[in-house]
């Protein structure tokens, strides 16, 4: 995938009307500190277009990045660690739900899981919830550079078991540091969702 231009076209808050896009959308969901902004920046070949923050839970909006005028990368609010009230978390949940329900152009949902740890209860909840909306999430196991190479298969297996993934579900190990996994993600997106 050659990225010619990137445009943060729409930012939707809790009360915003979702855009009625005509181009395909590829969405990314994940826990607050799982490295979602780093992944999106890496995919877009930009250093800090998606805001990376030391404080988990900074993405409180749904951000639509127009890529090459061909499709959108959609950054969903992080869940889990954010130091916000339960009420606020519920609002974000509703916002994500509204998006998953109403987008006519959503082609795929990628769910990011930290490869170093077994999936949390929140991860499992999010996975089951995406499935319940009718999508088969593709799993990206982030922070690959933080584990030894010899641990990779064991940790991928732990992610599969922790989420209860059906056989054949794609799990793509990824590192924003080494860019390992980046081409695999683009290849999958181009082959399966941008036809």
CSV table of C-alpha atoms in Angstrom, one decimal:
chain,number,residue,atom,x,y,z
A,1,UNK,CA,0.0,0.0,0.0
A,2,UNK,CA,1.5,3.3,-1.1
A,3,UNK,CA,0.2,6.1,1.1
A,4,UNK,CA,-0.1,9.3,-1.1
A,5,UNK,CA,-2.2,11.4,1.2
A,6,UNK,CA,-3.9,11.2,4.6
A,7,UNK,CA,-6.6,13.5,5.8
A,8,UNK,CA,-8.2,13.5,9.2
A,9,UNK,CA,-11.6,14.2,7.7
A,10,UNK,CA,-14.1,13.7,10.4
A,11,UNK,CA,-14.0,13.7,14.2
A,12,UNK,CA,-17.1,12.4,15.9
A,13,UNK,CA,-17.8,13.1,19.6
A,14,UNK,CA,-20.5,11.5,21.7
A,15,UNK,CA,-23.3,13.7,20.3
A,16,UNK,CA,-22.0,14.1,16.7
A,17,UNK,CA,-23.9,12.7,13.8
A,18,UNK,CA,-21.8,10.0,12.1
A,19,UNK,CA,-20.7,10.7,8.6
A,20,UNK,CA,-22.4,9.0,5.7
A,21,UNK,CA,-19.3,8.0,3.8
A,22,UNK,CA,-19.3,6.4,0.4
A,23,UNK,CA,-15.8,4.9,0.7
A,24,UNK,CA,-15.0,1.6,2.5
A,25,UNK,CA,-14.2,1.9,6.2
A,26,UNK,CA,-11.7,-0.2,8.2
A,27,UNK,CA,-12.1,0.2,11.9
A,28,UNK,CA,-9.6,-0.3,14.8
A,29,UNK,CA,-10.6,-1.1,18.4
A,30,UNK,CA,-8.5,-1.8,21.4
A,31,UNK,CA,-7.8,-1.2,25.0
A,32,UNK,CA,-6.6,2.3,26.0
A,33,UNK,CA,-2.9,1.6,26.1
A,34,UNK,CA,-2.6,-1.2,23.5
A,35,UNK,CA,-0.7,0.9,21.0
A,36,UNK,CA,-3.6,1.8,18.6
A,37,UNK,CA,-2.4,5.3,17.7
A,38,UNK,CA,1.1,3.9,17.1
A,39,UNK,CA,-0.3,1.2,14.8
A,40,UNK,CA,-2.4,3.7,12.9
A,41,UNK,CA,0.5,6.1,12.5
A,42,UNK,CA,2.6,3.2,11.3
A,43,UNK,CA,0.0,2.1,8.7
A,44,UNK,CA,-0.3,5.7,7.5
A,45,UNK,CA,3.5,6.1,7.4
A,46,UNK,CA,3.2,9.2,9.6
A,47,UNK,CA,5.1,9.9,12.8
A,48,UNK,CA,2.4,11.4,14.9
A,49,UNK,CA,-0.8,12.0,13.0
A,50,UNK,CA,-2.9,9.9,15.3
A,51,UNK,CA,-2.2,11.3,18.8
A,52,UNK,CA,-0.1,9.1,20.9
A,53,UNK,CA,-0.4,9.9,24.6
A,54,UNK,CA,1.2,8.9,27.9
A,55,UNK,CA,-2.2,9.0,29.4
A,56,UNK,CA,-4.3,6.0,28.2
A,57,UNK,CA,-7.8,6.9,27.0
A,58,UNK,CA,-6.9,10.0,25.0
A,59,UNK,CA,-8.9,9.0,22.0
A,60,UNK,CA,-12.4,10.0,23.1
A,61,UNK,CA,-13.8,10.5,19.6
A,62,UNK,CA,-14.2,8.4,16.5
A,63,UNK,CA,-11.6,9.6,14.0
A,64,UNK,CA,-12.0,9.0,10.3
A,65,UNK,CA,-8.7,9.2,8.3
A,66,UNK,CA,-9.3,9.5,4.6
A,67,UNK,CA,-6.5,7.5,2.9
A,68,UNK,CA,-5.6,8.3,-0.8
A,69,UNK,CA,-9.3,9.4,-1.3
A,70,UNK,CA,-9.9,5.6,-1.5
A,71,UNK,CA,-11.0,4.4,1.9
A,72,UNK,CA,-11.1,5.3,5.6
A,73,UNK,CA,-9.1,4.1,8.6
A,74,UNK,CA,-11.4,4.6,11.6
A,75,UNK,CA,-9.9,5.0,15.0
A,76,UNK,CA,-12.4,4.0,17.7
A,77,UNK,CA,-12.2,5.2,21.4
A,78,UNK,CA,-10.0,3.0,23.6
A,79,UNK,CA,-11.6,1.0,26.4
A,80,UNK,CA,-10.4,-0.1,29.7
A,81,UNK,CA,-7.8,1.9,31.6
A,82,UNK,CA,-8.9,5.4,30.9
A,83,UNK,CA,-9.2,7.5,34.1
A,84,UNK,CA,-12.8,8.5,33.4
A,85,UNK,CA,-16.1,7.9,35.1
A,86,UNK,CA,-18.2,4.8,34.4
A,87,UNK,CA,-20.8,7.2,32.9
A,88,UNK,CA,-18.3,8.5,30.4
A,89,UNK,CA,-17.1,4.9,29.6
A,90,UNK,CA,-20.8,3.9,28.9
A,91,UNK,CA,-21.1,6.9,26.6
A,92,UNK,CA,-18.1,5.8,24.6
A,93,UNK,CA,-19.5,2.3,24.5
A,94,UNK,CA,-22.8,3.6,23.1
A,95,UNK,CA,-20.8,5.7,20.6
A,96,UNK,CA,-18.9,2.6,19.3
A,97,UNK,CA,-22.1,0.6,19.3
A,98,UNK,CA,-23.9,3.3,17.2
A,99,UNK,CA,-21.0,3.3,14.8
A,100,UNK,CA,-20.9,-0.5,14.4
A,101,UNK,CA,-24.6,-0.6,14.0
A,102,UNK,CA,-25.1,2.2,11.5
A,103,UNK,CA,-22.0,2.4,9.3
A,104,UNK,CA,-23.0,1.2,5.8
A,105,UNK,CA,-19.4,1.2,4.6
A,106,UNK,CA,-17.7,-0.7,7.5
A,107,UNK,CA,-15.8,-3.6,5.9
A,108,UNK,CA,-13.6,-4.9,8.7
A,109,UNK,CA,-12.9,-4.5,12.4
A,110,UNK,CA,-9.4,-5.1,13.7
A,111,UNK,CA,-9.1,-5.7,17.4
A,112,UNK,CA,-5.8,-4.9,19.1
A,113,UNK,CA,-4.5,-7.1,21.9
A,114,UNK,CA,-1.3,-6.7,23.8
A,115,UNK,CA,0.8,-9.8,23.0
A,116,UNK,CA,2.5,-9.8,26.4
A,117,UNK,CA,-0.6,-10.5,28.4
A,118,UNK,CA,-3.5,-12.9,28.3
A,119,UNK,CA,-6.6,-11.0,27.0
A,120,UNK,CA,-8.4,-9.2,29.7
A,121,UNK,CA,-12.1,-9.5,30.6
A,122,UNK,CA,-12.6,-6.2,28.7
A,123,UNK,CA,-10.8,-7.6,25.6
A,124,UNK,CA,-13.0,-10.7,25.6
A,125,UNK,CA,-16.1,-8.5,26.1
A,126,UNK,CA,-15.1,-6.3,23.2
A,127,UNK,CA,-14.4,-9.3,21.0
A,128,UNK,CA,-17.7,-11.0,21.7
A,129,UNK,CA,-19.5,-7.7,21.2
A,130,UNK,CA,-18.0,-7.1,17.8
A,131,UNK,CA,-18.9,-10.7,16.8
A,132,UNK,CA,-22.5,-10.0,18.0
A,133,UNK,CA,-22.7,-7.0,15.7
A,134,UNK,CA,-22.0,-9.3,12.8
A,135,UNK,CA,-18.3,-8.8,12.2
A,136,UNK,CA,-15.5,-11.4,12.4
A,137,UNK,CA,-12.7,-9.3,14.0
A,138,UNK,CA,-9.1,-9.7,12.8
A,139,UNK,CA,-6.8,-9.7,15.8
A,140,UNK,CA,-3.6,-7.7,15.9
A,141,UNK,CA,-1.2,-8.7,18.6
A,142,UNK,CA,0.7,-5.5,19.4
A,143,UNK,CA,4.0,-4.8,21.2
A,144,UNK,CA,5.7,-7.7,19.5
A,145,UNK,CA,9.1,-6.1,20.1
A,146,UNK,CA,8.6,-6.3,23.9
A,147,UNK,CA,8.8,-10.1,24.0
A,148,UNK,CA,11.5,-12.6,23.0
A,149,UNK,CA,11.2,-14.1,19.5
A,150,UNK,CA,11.0,-17.6,21.1
A,151,UNK,CA,7.8,-16.5,23.1
A,152,UNK,CA,5.9,-15.4,20.0
A,153,UNK,CA,4.0,-18.6,19.2
A,154,UNK,CA,3.2,-19.3,22.9
A,155,UNK,CA,1.8,-15.7,23.3
A,156,UNK,CA,-0.2,-15.9,20.1
A,157,UNK,CA,-1.7,-19.2,21.3
A,158,UNK,CA,-2.6,-17.5,24.7
A,159,UNK,CA,-4.4,-14.7,22.8
A,160,UNK,CA,-6.3,-17.3,20.7
A,161,UNK,CA,-7.3,-19.2,23.8
A,162,UNK,CA,-8.1,-16.2,25.9
A,163,UNK,CA,-10.5,-14.8,23.3
A,164,UNK,CA,-11.9,-18.2,22.3
A,165,UNK,CA,-11.1,-17.6,18.7
A,166,UNK,CA,-12.6,-19.9,16.1
A,167,UNK,CA,-10.2,-21.9,14.0
A,168,UNK,CA,-9.0,-19.9,11.0
A,169,UNK,CA,-9.2,-16.4,12.7
A,170,UNK,CA,-6.3,-14.3,11.6
A,171,UNK,CA,-3.9,-13.1,14.4
A,172,UNK,CA,-1.2,-10.8,13.1
A,173,UNK,CA,1.7,-10.1,15.5
A,174,UNK,CA,2.7,-6.4,15.1
A,175,UNK,CA,5.5,-4.1,16.3
A,176,UNK,CA,5.2,-0.3,15.7
A,177,UNK,CA,9.0,-0.2,16.5
A,178,UNK,CA,10.2,-2.7,13.9
A,179,UNK,CA,7.1,-2.4,11.6
A,180,UNK,CA,6.8,-6.2,11.6
A,181,UNK,CA,3.2,-7.1,10.7
A,182,UNK,CA,2.6,-3.8,8.8
A,183,UNK,CA,2.7,-5.4,5.3
A,184,UNK,CA,0.6,-8.3,6.5
A,185,UNK,CA,-2.2,-5.9,7.6
A,186,UNK,CA,-2.1,-3.9,4.4
A,187,UNK,CA,-2.0,-7.1,2.3
A,188,UNK,CA,-5.1,-8.4,4.0
A,189,UNK,CA,-6.9,-5.1,3.8
A,190,UNK,CA,-6.1,-4.7,0.0
A,191,UNK,CA,-7.0,-8.3,-0.9
A,192,UNK,CA,-10.1,-8.7,1.1
A,193,UNK,CA,-11.7,-5.4,1.8
A,194,UNK,CA,-10.8,-2.9,-0.9
A,195,UNK,CA,-12.0,-4.8,-3.9
